[in-house]
mmCIF file of C-alpha atoms in Angstrom:
data_model
loop_
_atom_site.group_PDB
_atom_site.id
_atom_site.type_symbol
_atom_site.label_atom_id
_atom_site.label_comp_id
_atom_site.label_asym_id
_atom_site.label_seq_id
_atom_site.Cartn_x
_atom_site.Cartn_y
_atom_site.Cartn_z
ATOM 1 C CA MET Q 1 -6.919 -16.594 -11.325
ATOM 2 C CA ALA Q 2 -10.160 -15.723 -13.082
ATOM 3 C CA LYS Q 3 -12.018 -18.458 -14.939
ATOM 4 C CA ALA Q 4 -12.005 -18.218 -18.766
ATOM 5 C CA ASN Q 5 -15.684 -17.357 -18.840
ATOM 6 C CA ASP Q 6 -15.609 -14.997 -15.861
ATOM 7 C CA LYS Q 7 -16.321 -11.407 -16.889
ATOM 8 C CA THR Q 8 -13.811 -8.723 -15.905
ATOM 9 C CA LEU Q 9 -14.623 -5.249 -14.703
ATOM 10 C CA LYS Q 10 -12.517 -2.268 -13.884
ATOM 11 C CA ILE Q 11 -11.811 -2.074 -10.167
ATOM 12 C CA TRP Q 12 -14.553 0.134 -8.787
ATOM 13 C CA ILE Q 13 -12.207 2.232 -6.610
ATOM 14 C CA LEU Q 14 -10.551 3.512 -9.827
ATOM 15 C CA ARG Q 15 -13.943 4.669 -11.098
ATOM 16 C CA LEU Q 16 -14.353 6.957 -8.065
ATOM 17 C CA VAL Q 17 -11.499 9.142 -9.382
ATOM 18 C CA PRO Q 18 -12.462 11.506 -12.234
ATOM 19 C CA SER Q 19 -10.079 11.818 -15.148
ATOM 20 C CA GLY Q 20 -7.938 14.941 -15.423
ATOM 21 C CA ARG Q 21 -4.984 16.474 -13.684
ATOM 22 C CA PHE Q 22 -6.721 17.077 -10.329
ATOM 23 C CA GLY Q 23 -8.932 13.997 -10.364
ATOM 24 C CA ARG Q 24 -7.468 12.440 -7.241
ATOM 25 C CA TRP Q 25 -7.710 15.688 -5.296
ATOM 26 C CA ILE Q 26 -11.317 16.140 -6.406
ATOM 27 C CA SER Q 27 -12.121 12.623 -5.356
ATOM 28 C CA ALA Q 28 -10.624 13.108 -1.892
ATOM 29 C CA ALA Q 29 -12.435 16.435 -1.423
ATOM 30 C CA VAL Q 30 -15.830 15.010 -2.411
ATOM 31 C CA ILE Q 31 -15.411 12.081 0.000
ATOM 32 C CA LEU Q 32 -14.393 14.412 2.844
ATOM 33 C CA LEU Q 33 -17.371 16.608 2.125
ATOM 34 C CA LEU Q 34 -19.779 13.693 2.105
ATOM 35 C CA GLY Q 35 -18.336 12.512 5.405
ATOM 36 C CA LEU Q 36 -18.745 15.972 6.912
ATOM 37 C CA ILE Q 37 -22.401 16.163 5.820
ATOM 38 C CA ILE Q 38 -23.319 12.599 6.991
ATOM 39 C CA TYR Q 39 -21.611 12.797 10.419
ATOM 40 C CA GLY Q 40 -22.472 16.444 10.817
ATOM 41 C CA VAL Q 41 -26.191 15.711 10.504
ATOM 42 C CA ALA Q 42 -25.853 12.727 12.814
ATOM 43 C CA ALA Q 43 -23.963 14.768 15.444
ATOM 44 C CA TYR Q 44 -26.479 17.619 15.173
ATOM 45 C CA SER Q 45 -29.396 15.234 15.795
ATOM 46 C CA TRP Q 46 -27.537 13.699 18.743
ATOM 47 C CA SER Q 47 -26.784 17.106 20.207
ATOM 48 C CA ARG Q 48 -30.321 18.380 19.834
ATOM 49 C CA ALA Q 49 -31.667 15.335 21.613
ATOM 50 C CA ARG Q 50 -29.341 16.008 24.538
ATOM 51 C CA GLY Q 51 -29.716 19.785 24.582
ATOM 52 C CA ASP Q 52 -26.003 20.354 24.002
ATOM 53 C CA VAL Q 53 -25.296 21.361 20.378
ATOM 54 C CA PHE Q 54 -21.558 21.917 20.818
ATOM 55 C CA ARG Q 55 -20.351 18.681 22.446
ATOM 56 C CA PHE Q 56 -19.950 15.711 20.088
ATOM 57 C CA PRO Q 57 -17.831 13.002 21.746
ATOM 58 C CA SER Q 58 -17.241 10.782 18.691
ATOM 59 C CA TRP Q 59 -15.596 13.197 16.261
ATOM 60 C CA PRO Q 60 -12.239 11.360 16.217
ATOM 61 C CA THR Q 61 -13.883 8.116 15.112
ATOM 62 C CA ALA Q 62 -16.013 9.861 12.532
ATOM 63 C CA ALA Q 63 -12.912 11.740 11.257
ATOM 64 C CA PHE Q 64 -10.977 8.525 10.925
ATOM 65 C CA PHE Q 65 -13.715 6.783 8.922
ATOM 66 C CA THR Q 66 -13.970 9.720 6.541
ATOM 67 C CA CYS Q 67 -10.221 10.412 6.170
ATOM 68 C CA ALA Q 68 -9.459 6.701 5.677
ATOM 69 C CA VAL Q 69 -11.691 6.405 2.661
ATOM 70 C CA ALA Q 70 -10.667 9.832 1.312
ATOM 71 C CA TYR Q 71 -7.029 8.620 1.530
ATOM 72 C CA ILE Q 72 -7.383 5.092 0.200
ATOM 73 C CA VAL Q 73 -9.271 5.929 -2.958
ATOM 74 C CA PRO Q 74 -6.883 8.503 -4.512
ATOM 75 C CA VAL Q 75 -3.709 6.744 -3.247
ATOM 76 C CA PHE Q 76 -4.845 3.415 -4.728
ATOM 77 C CA HIS Q 77 -5.484 5.231 -8.000
ATOM 78 C CA TYR Q 78 -2.016 6.765 -7.863
ATOM 79 C CA ILE Q 79 -0.337 3.390 -7.165
ATOM 80 C CA THR Q 80 -2.245 1.773 -10.048
ATOM 81 C CA LYS Q 81 -1.127 4.440 -12.463
ATOM 82 C CA ARG Q 82 2.425 4.095 -11.295
ATOM 83 C CA SER Q 83 2.223 0.328 -11.779
ATOM 84 C CA LEU Q 84 0.991 0.819 -15.322
ATOM 85 C CA GLN Q 85 3.933 3.217 -15.942
ATOM 86 C CA THR Q 86 6.311 0.605 -14.551
ATOM 87 C CA VAL Q 87 5.084 -1.972 -17.065
ATOM 88 C CA GLU Q 88 5.394 0.586 -19.855
ATOM 89 C CA GLY Q 89 9.002 1.303 -18.876
ATOM 90 C CA LEU Q 90 9.854 -2.378 -18.872
ATOM 91 C CA LYS Q 91 8.337 -3.291 -22.217
ATOM 92 C CA ARG Q 92 11.727 -3.406 -24.028
ATOM 93 C CA TYR Q 93 12.843 -6.068 -21.589
ATOM 94 C CA LEU Q 94 9.652 -8.147 -21.788
ATOM 95 C CA PRO Q 95 7.780 -10.283 -24.335
ATOM 96 C CA GLU Q 96 5.016 -8.076 -25.646
ATOM 97 C CA PRO Q 97 2.128 -10.426 -24.755
ATOM 98 C CA VAL Q 98 3.296 -10.510 -21.126
ATOM 99 C CA ALA Q 99 3.389 -6.742 -20.938
ATOM 100 C CA VAL Q 100 -0.025 -6.325 -22.457
ATOM 101 C CA GLN Q 101 -1.592 -8.963 -20.236
ATOM 102 C CA THR Q 102 -0.052 -7.513 -17.076
ATOM 103 C CA GLU Q 103 -1.352 -4.004 -17.924
ATOM 104 C CA LYS Q 104 -4.918 -5.340 -18.187
ATOM 105 C CA GLN Q 105 -4.604 -7.406 -15.030
ATOM 106 C CA ILE Q 106 -3.562 -4.347 -13.023
ATOM 107 C CA GLU Q 107 -6.768 -2.426 -13.652
ATOM 108 C CA TYR Q 108 -9.376 -5.143 -14.128
ATOM 109 C CA ARG Q 109 -10.656 -7.944 -11.943
ATOM 110 C CA SER Q 110 -13.197 -10.742 -12.416
ATOM 111 C CA VAL Q 111 -16.696 -10.370 -11.085
ATOM 112 C CA SER Q 112 -16.138 -13.325 -8.716
ATOM 113 C CA TRP Q 113 -12.963 -11.621 -7.334
ATOM 114 C CA LEU Q 114 -14.941 -8.404 -6.634
ATOM 115 C CA ALA Q 115 -17.646 -10.366 -4.916
ATOM 116 C CA ARG Q 116 -15.161 -12.269 -2.706
ATOM 117 C CA SER Q 117 -13.467 -9.009 -1.714
ATOM 118 C CA THR Q 118 -16.835 -7.433 -0.842
ATOM 119 C CA LEU Q 119 -17.872 -10.476 1.189
ATOM 120 C CA ALA Q 120 -14.516 -10.454 3.071
ATOM 121 C CA ALA Q 121 -15.052 -6.695 3.900
ATOM 122 C CA VAL Q 122 -18.566 -7.330 5.231
ATOM 123 C CA VAL Q 123 -17.448 -10.303 7.359
ATOM 124 C CA LEU Q 124 -14.571 -8.226 8.828
ATOM 125 C CA TRP Q 125 -16.948 -5.367 9.594
ATOM 126 C CA LEU Q 126 -19.380 -7.647 11.326
ATOM 127 C CA LEU Q 127 -16.652 -9.302 13.435
ATOM 128 C CA GLN Q 128 -15.311 -5.892 14.511
ATOM 129 C CA SER Q 129 -18.798 -4.651 15.311
ATOM 130 C CA ARG Q 130 -19.460 -7.804 17.336
ATOM 131 C CA LEU Q 131 -16.252 -7.347 19.312
ATOM 132 C CA LEU Q 132 -17.065 -3.760 20.099
ATOM 133 C CA ALA Q 133 -20.710 -4.445 21.062
ATOM 134 C CA GLY Q 134 -20.050 -7.494 23.151
ATOM 135 C CA SER Q 135 -22.888 -9.509 21.637
ATOM 136 C CA TRP Q 136 -24.955 -9.719 18.469
ATOM 137 C CA GLN Q 137 -27.992 -8.397 20.408
ATOM 138 C CA ASN Q 138 -26.066 -5.386 21.671
ATOM 139 C CA MET Q 139 -24.835 -4.778 18.088
ATOM 140 C CA TRP Q 140 -28.406 -4.716 16.809
ATOM 141 C CA ASP Q 141 -29.537 -2.499 19.654
ATOM 142 C CA ILE Q 142 -26.759 -0.009 18.771
ATOM 143 C CA LEU Q 143 -27.665 0.002 15.116
ATOM 144 C CA SER Q 144 -31.289 0.815 15.952
ATOM 145 C CA TYR Q 145 -30.699 3.288 18.803
ATOM 146 C CA SER Q 146 -30.131 6.614 16.989
ATOM 147 C CA MET Q 147 -28.935 8.074 13.773
ATOM 148 C CA LEU Q 148 -25.502 8.836 15.337
ATOM 149 C CA ASP Q 149 -25.069 5.250 16.573
ATOM 150 C CA LEU Q 150 -26.148 3.979 13.172
ATOM 151 C CA CYS Q 151 -23.592 6.139 11.397
ATOM 152 C CA LEU Q 152 -20.771 5.238 13.732
ATOM 153 C CA SER Q 153 -21.643 1.531 13.477
ATOM 154 C CA ILE Q 154 -21.937 1.524 9.680
ATOM 155 C CA GLY Q 155 -18.913 3.869 9.345
ATOM 156 C CA PRO Q 156 -16.249 1.124 9.394
ATOM 157 C CA LEU Q 157 -17.941 -0.682 6.480
ATOM 158 C CA PRO Q 158 -16.801 1.718 3.747
ATOM 159 C CA VAL Q 159 -13.308 1.615 5.279
ATOM 160 C CA TRP Q 160 -13.249 -2.152 5.189
ATOM 161 C CA LEU Q 161 -14.697 -2.204 1.685
ATOM 162 C CA THR Q 162 -12.100 0.174 0.206
ATOM 163 C CA MET Q 163 -9.297 -1.362 2.180
ATOM 164 C CA CYS Q 164 -10.114 -4.919 1.350
ATOM 165 C CA VAL Q 165 -10.480 -4.231 -2.358
ATOM 166 C CA ALA Q 166 -7.367 -2.033 -2.442
ATOM 167 C CA MET Q 167 -5.215 -4.410 -0.475
ATOM 168 C CA SER Q 168 -6.442 -7.486 -2.344
ATOM 169 C CA ALA Q 169 -5.787 -5.775 -5.634
ATOM 170 C CA LEU Q 170 -2.339 -4.659 -4.586
ATOM 171 C CA LEU Q 171 -1.404 -8.148 -3.369
ATOM 172 C CA ARG Q 172 -2.601 -9.630 -6.612
ATOM 173 C CA ASN Q 173 -0.628 -6.997 -8.521
ATOM 174 C CA ALA Q 174 2.478 -7.956 -6.496
ATOM 175 C CA ILE Q 175 1.999 -11.555 -7.601
ATOM 176 C CA TYR Q 176 1.601 -10.353 -11.178
ATOM 177 C CA PHE Q 177 4.844 -8.435 -10.913
ATOM 178 C CA ARG Q 178 6.556 -11.461 -9.332
ATOM 179 C CA ASP Q 179 5.502 -13.509 -12.343
ATOM 180 C CA LEU Q 180 6.524 -10.720 -14.706
ATOM 181 C CA SER Q 181 9.986 -10.551 -12.985
ATOM 182 C CA LYS Q 182 10.640 -14.165 -13.925
ATOM 183 C CA GLN Q 183 10.297 -13.245 -17.570
ATOM 184 C CA LEU Q 184 12.256 -10.074 -17.506
ATOM 185 C CA ASN Q 185 15.487 -9.872 -19.510
ATOM 186 C CA VAL Q 186 17.356 -8.673 -16.449
ATOM 187 C CA ASN Q 187 20.864 -7.318 -16.906
ATOM 188 C CA ILE Q 188 22.678 -6.350 -13.696
ATOM 189 C CA TYR Q 189 24.592 -3.754 -15.691
ATOM 190 C CA GLU Q 190 21.347 -2.067 -16.763
ATOM 191 C CA PRO Q 191 19.458 -0.789 -13.708
ATOM 192 C CA ASP Q 192 16.526 0.198 -15.981
ATOM 193 C CA SER Q 193 15.835 -3.487 -16.464
ATOM 194 C CA PHE Q 194 14.928 -4.136 -12.874
ATOM 195 C CA MET Q 195 14.956 -1.019 -10.660
ATOM 196 C CA PRO Q 196 11.451 0.135 -11.683
ATOM 197 C CA ILE Q 197 9.917 -2.902 -10.000
ATOM 198 C CA GLY Q 198 11.654 -2.079 -6.700
ATOM 199 C CA SER Q 199 10.409 1.469 -6.966
ATOM 200 C CA MET Q 200 6.896 0.262 -7.658
ATOM 201 C CA ALA Q 201 7.020 -2.120 -4.669
ATOM 202 C CA VAL Q 202 7.964 0.781 -2.403
ATOM 203 C CA THR Q 203 5.129 2.957 -3.779
ATOM 204 C CA SER Q 204 2.591 0.189 -3.209
ATOM 205 C CA THR Q 205 3.209 0.353 0.520
ATOM 206 C CA LEU Q 206 1.686 3.815 0.703
ATOM 207 C CA VAL Q 207 -1.834 2.490 1.298
ATOM 208 C CA VAL Q 208 -0.696 0.437 4.289
ATOM 209 C CA LEU Q 209 1.594 3.023 5.835
ATOM 210 C CA GLY Q 210 -0.916 5.840 5.347
ATOM 211 C CA ALA Q 211 -3.715 3.820 6.919
ATOM 212 C CA LEU Q 212 -1.482 3.033 9.924
ATOM 213 C CA GLY Q 213 -0.761 6.688 10.288
ATOM 214 C CA LEU Q 214 -4.466 7.620 10.135
ATOM 215 C CA LEU Q 215 -5.274 5.293 13.071
ATOM 216 C CA SER Q 216 -3.884 7.945 15.382
ATOM 217 C CA ILE Q 217 -6.902 10.200 14.542
ATOM 218 C CA MET Q 218 -9.090 7.861 16.713
ATOM 219 C CA TRP Q 219 -6.700 8.319 19.614
ATOM 220 C CA VAL Q 220 -7.386 12.029 19.946
ATOM 221 C CA GLY Q 221 -10.222 12.931 22.291
ATOM 222 C CA GLY Q 222 -10.115 10.031 24.752
ATOM 223 C CA PRO Q 223 -8.531 6.781 25.857
ATOM 224 C CA VAL Q 224 -7.505 4.418 23.050
ATOM 225 C CA ASN Q 225 -9.952 1.570 22.521
ATOM 226 C CA TRP Q 226 -7.544 -1.078 21.239
ATOM 227 C CA TRP Q 227 -10.436 -3.183 19.853
ATOM 228 C CA THR Q 228 -10.820 -0.438 17.230
ATOM 229 C CA THR Q 229 -7.113 -0.446 16.293
ATOM 230 C CA LEU Q 230 -5.647 -3.888 16.924
ATOM 231 C CA PRO Q 231 -7.629 -5.582 14.091
ATOM 232 C CA ALA Q 232 -6.347 -2.947 11.662
ATOM 233 C CA ILE Q 233 -2.737 -3.224 12.890
ATOM 234 C CA ALA Q 234 -2.808 -7.044 12.664
ATOM 235 C CA PHE Q 235 -4.319 -6.809 9.207
ATOM 236 C CA PHE Q 236 -1.842 -4.208 7.875
ATOM 237 C CA SER Q 237 1.518 -5.359 9.273
ATOM 238 C CA PRO Q 238 1.998 -8.629 7.316
ATOM 239 C CA LEU Q 239 0.600 -6.961 4.113
ATOM 240 C CA LEU Q 240 3.334 -4.318 4.288
ATOM 241 C CA ILE Q 241 6.049 -7.008 4.143
ATOM 242 C CA LEU Q 242 4.317 -8.916 1.414
ATOM 243 C CA LEU Q 243 3.780 -5.847 -0.815
ATOM 244 C CA LEU Q 244 7.431 -4.876 -0.447
ATOM 245 C CA LEU Q 245 9.043 -8.268 -1.023
ATOM 246 C CA VAL Q 246 6.749 -10.444 -3.175
ATOM 247 C CA PRO Q 247 7.485 -8.530 -6.440
ATOM 248 C CA VAL Q 248 11.243 -8.338 -5.922
ATOM 249 C CA LEU Q 249 12.320 -11.711 -4.596
ATOM 250 C CA PRO Q 250 12.637 -13.333 -8.104
ATOM 251 C CA LEU Q 251 14.746 -10.317 -9.082
ATOM 252 C CA ARG Q 252 16.871 -10.736 -5.966
ATOM 253 C CA ARG Q 253 17.724 -14.270 -6.993
ATOM 254 C CA GLN Q 254 18.601 -13.237 -10.518
ATOM 255 C CA LEU Q 255 20.738 -10.336 -9.420
ATOM 256 C CA VAL Q 256 22.646 -12.402 -6.858
ATOM 257 C CA ALA Q 257 23.350 -15.067 -9.514
ATOM 258 C CA GLN Q 258 24.495 -12.490 -12.094
ATOM 259 C CA LYS Q 259 26.647 -10.656 -9.481
ATOM 260 C CA GLU Q 260 28.344 -13.973 -8.543
ATOM 261 C CA ASP Q 261 29.042 -14.633 -12.236
ATOM 262 C CA ALA Q 262 30.408 -11.136 -12.668
ATOM 263 C CA MET Q 263 32.601 -11.485 -9.614
ATOM 264 C CA ILE Q 264 34.028 -14.784 -10.978
ATOM 265 C CA ALA Q 265 34.846 -13.001 -14.240
ATOM 266 C CA ALA Q 266 36.478 -10.136 -12.354
ATOM 267 C CA GLN Q 267 38.625 -12.506 -10.313
ATOM 268 C CA ALA Q 268 39.598 -14.299 -13.467
ATOM 269 C CA ALA Q 269 40.650 -10.945 -14.996
ATOM 270 C CA VAL Q 270 42.802 -10.208 -11.958
ATOM 271 C CA ARG Q 271 44.500 -13.644 -12.181
ATOM 272 C CA GLU Q 272 45.023 -13.162 -15.934
ATOM 273 C CA ALA Q 273 46.626 -9.774 -15.319
ATOM 274 C CA GLN Q 274 49.060 -11.371 -12.810
ATOM 275 C CA ARG Q 275 50.289 -13.771 -15.529
ATOM 276 C CA LEU Q 276 51.088 -11.033 -18.056
ATOM 277 C CA PRO Q 277 54.669 -9.837 -18.684
ATOM 278 C CA SER Q 278 55.840 -7.254 -16.101
ATOM 279 C CA GLN Q 279 55.567 -4.355 -18.546
ATOM 280 C CA GLU Q 280 51.909 -5.034 -19.134
ATOM 281 C CA THR Q 281 50.943 -6.113 -15.600
ATOM 282 C CA VAL Q 282 50.449 -2.616 -14.087
ATOM 283 C CA ALA Q 283 47.931 -1.410 -16.671
ATOM 284 C CA ALA Q 284 46.123 -4.774 -16.869
ATOM 285 C CA MET Q 285 46.015 -5.120 -13.080
ATOM 286 C CA THR Q 286 44.662 -1.568 -12.685
ATOM 287 C CA ASN Q 287 41.825 -2.291 -15.122
ATOM 288 C CA ALA Q 288 41.106 -5.682 -13.547
ATOM 289 C CA LEU Q 289 40.950 -4.265 -10.026
ATOM 290 C CA ALA Q 290 38.789 -1.386 -11.196
ATOM 291 C CA PHE Q 291 36.434 -3.926 -12.842
ATOM 292 C CA ARG Q 292 36.285 -6.025 -9.619
ATOM 293 C CA ARG Q 293 35.616 -2.894 -7.533
ATOM 294 C CA GLU Q 294 32.684 -1.926 -9.789
ATOM 295 C CA VAL Q 295 31.301 -5.458 -9.704
ATOM 296 C CA ALA Q 296 31.356 -5.350 -5.898
ATOM 297 C CA ARG Q 297 29.218 -2.206 -6.075
ATOM 298 C CA LEU Q 298 26.532 -3.807 -8.289
ATOM 299 C CA PRO Q 299 23.170 -4.069 -6.570
ATOM 300 C CA SER Q 300 21.791 -7.403 -5.309
ATOM 301 C CA TRP Q 301 18.395 -5.895 -4.546
ATOM 302 C CA PRO Q 302 16.261 -3.923 -7.037
ATOM 303 C CA PHE Q 303 16.198 -0.900 -4.695
ATOM 304 C CA ASP Q 304 18.173 2.233 -5.528
ATOM 305 C CA VAL Q 305 18.902 5.049 -3.087
ATOM 306 C CA PRO Q 306 15.802 7.176 -3.998
ATOM 307 C CA ALA Q 307 13.542 4.142 -3.467
ATOM 308 C CA ILE Q 308 15.094 3.359 -0.099
ATOM 309 C CA THR Q 309 14.878 6.971 0.929
ATOM 310 C CA ARG Q 310 11.187 7.180 -0.002
ATOM 311 C CA PHE Q 311 10.391 4.010 1.916
ATOM 312 C CA VAL Q 312 12.167 5.255 5.058
ATOM 313 C CA SER Q 313 10.400 8.562 4.721
ATOM 314 C CA TYR Q 314 6.975 6.792 4.409
ATOM 315 C CA ALA Q 315 7.789 4.588 7.406
ATOM 316 C CA ILE Q 316 8.838 7.512 9.608
ATOM 317 C CA ILE Q 317 5.537 9.230 9.080
ATOM 318 C CA VAL Q 318 3.637 6.524 10.957
ATOM 319 C CA PRO Q 319 5.343 6.893 14.403
ATOM 320 C CA LEU Q 320 5.375 10.670 13.917
ATOM 321 C CA THR Q 321 1.587 10.761 13.499
ATOM 322 C CA TRP Q 322 1.129 8.560 16.559
ATOM 323 C CA ILE Q 323 3.470 10.857 18.585
ATOM 324 C CA GLY Q 324 1.588 13.864 17.253
ATOM 325 C CA ALA Q 325 -1.776 12.389 18.251
ATOM 326 C CA ALA Q 326 -0.434 11.743 21.743
ATOM 327 C CA LEU Q 327 0.866 15.293 22.080
ATOM 328 C CA ILE Q 328 -2.426 16.772 20.868
ATOM 329 C CA GLU Q 329 -4.356 14.619 23.362
ATOM 330 C CA MET Q 330 -2.055 15.841 26.203
ATOM 331 C CA LEU Q 331 -2.589 19.472 25.079
ATOM 332 C CA VAL Q 332 -6.312 19.087 24.918
ATOM 333 C CA ASN Q 333 -6.421 17.530 28.365
ATOM 334 C CA ALA Q 334 -4.262 20.246 29.764
ATOM 335 C CA VAL Q 335 -6.511 22.974 28.375
ATOM 336 C CA VAL Q 336 -9.809 21.302 29.348
ATOM 337 C CA THR Q 337 -8.691 20.473 32.912
#
């Protein structure tokens, strides 16, 4: 939590997306263009120095760095806007001060929080660079060797910066929604009082699943260097579970308790119907059994069919991209050799 005197600022990733209908697309296009220019110039200087302008061996890595940032920025903006819409839709089930506070917390963070997230990104980048180089001296030599080596060495830093800020913000938002869920006036017979949080939790996994899918870009063009991918996989996997479950677990407990109470009432209605005179038993029993059947169908998780379908669709994309990368690599090798 931010201290009382700690100034809050809008999360800087959100400022990278211009307002307007196509703001997210514009942001992605600009980032891709900048990446093309930076790595294009670096690759050209490398090629000129070696007398071969057409062979650039590190394009998969450069493409991943650029695509990762171009993906994270607009998707984080999209998730943030969806989160705000979720709070707006739940306002009639919430105390007004709680809704207003949550809306502000979703978009704004303290200066100290932003500083900690930036420091974490720099540390992770340094550790990854050290692992790849083998030693701190080798890392420095690589940074000072050529413009291409400098770009490829610095390239992971923007990825770590955007990812650390985005993931830290989404995890904090998950905690905010967890706290908000405890104050929701949840009614198991009104899906609108809890289903939006489940939908929002599924949407928040887009950053993680998309980033995992983009890792396959680095696998095209040569053998996989697992030191470049294992840290990211280890970083993403637990976050995926946390983003999905943290906001909904309080709702799960409430829904289970309400469903148990409803089932007790339904069973009582069945027993009451059995005690009625025979001429009234059939109609009463029919209604009681229908009530019990509907209670059994009530959800015990705040996920409806569309939300579950979306999550499965998102998750399937990851192995499909990895398979696609492997097939492309096999095709390239077959053509070259």
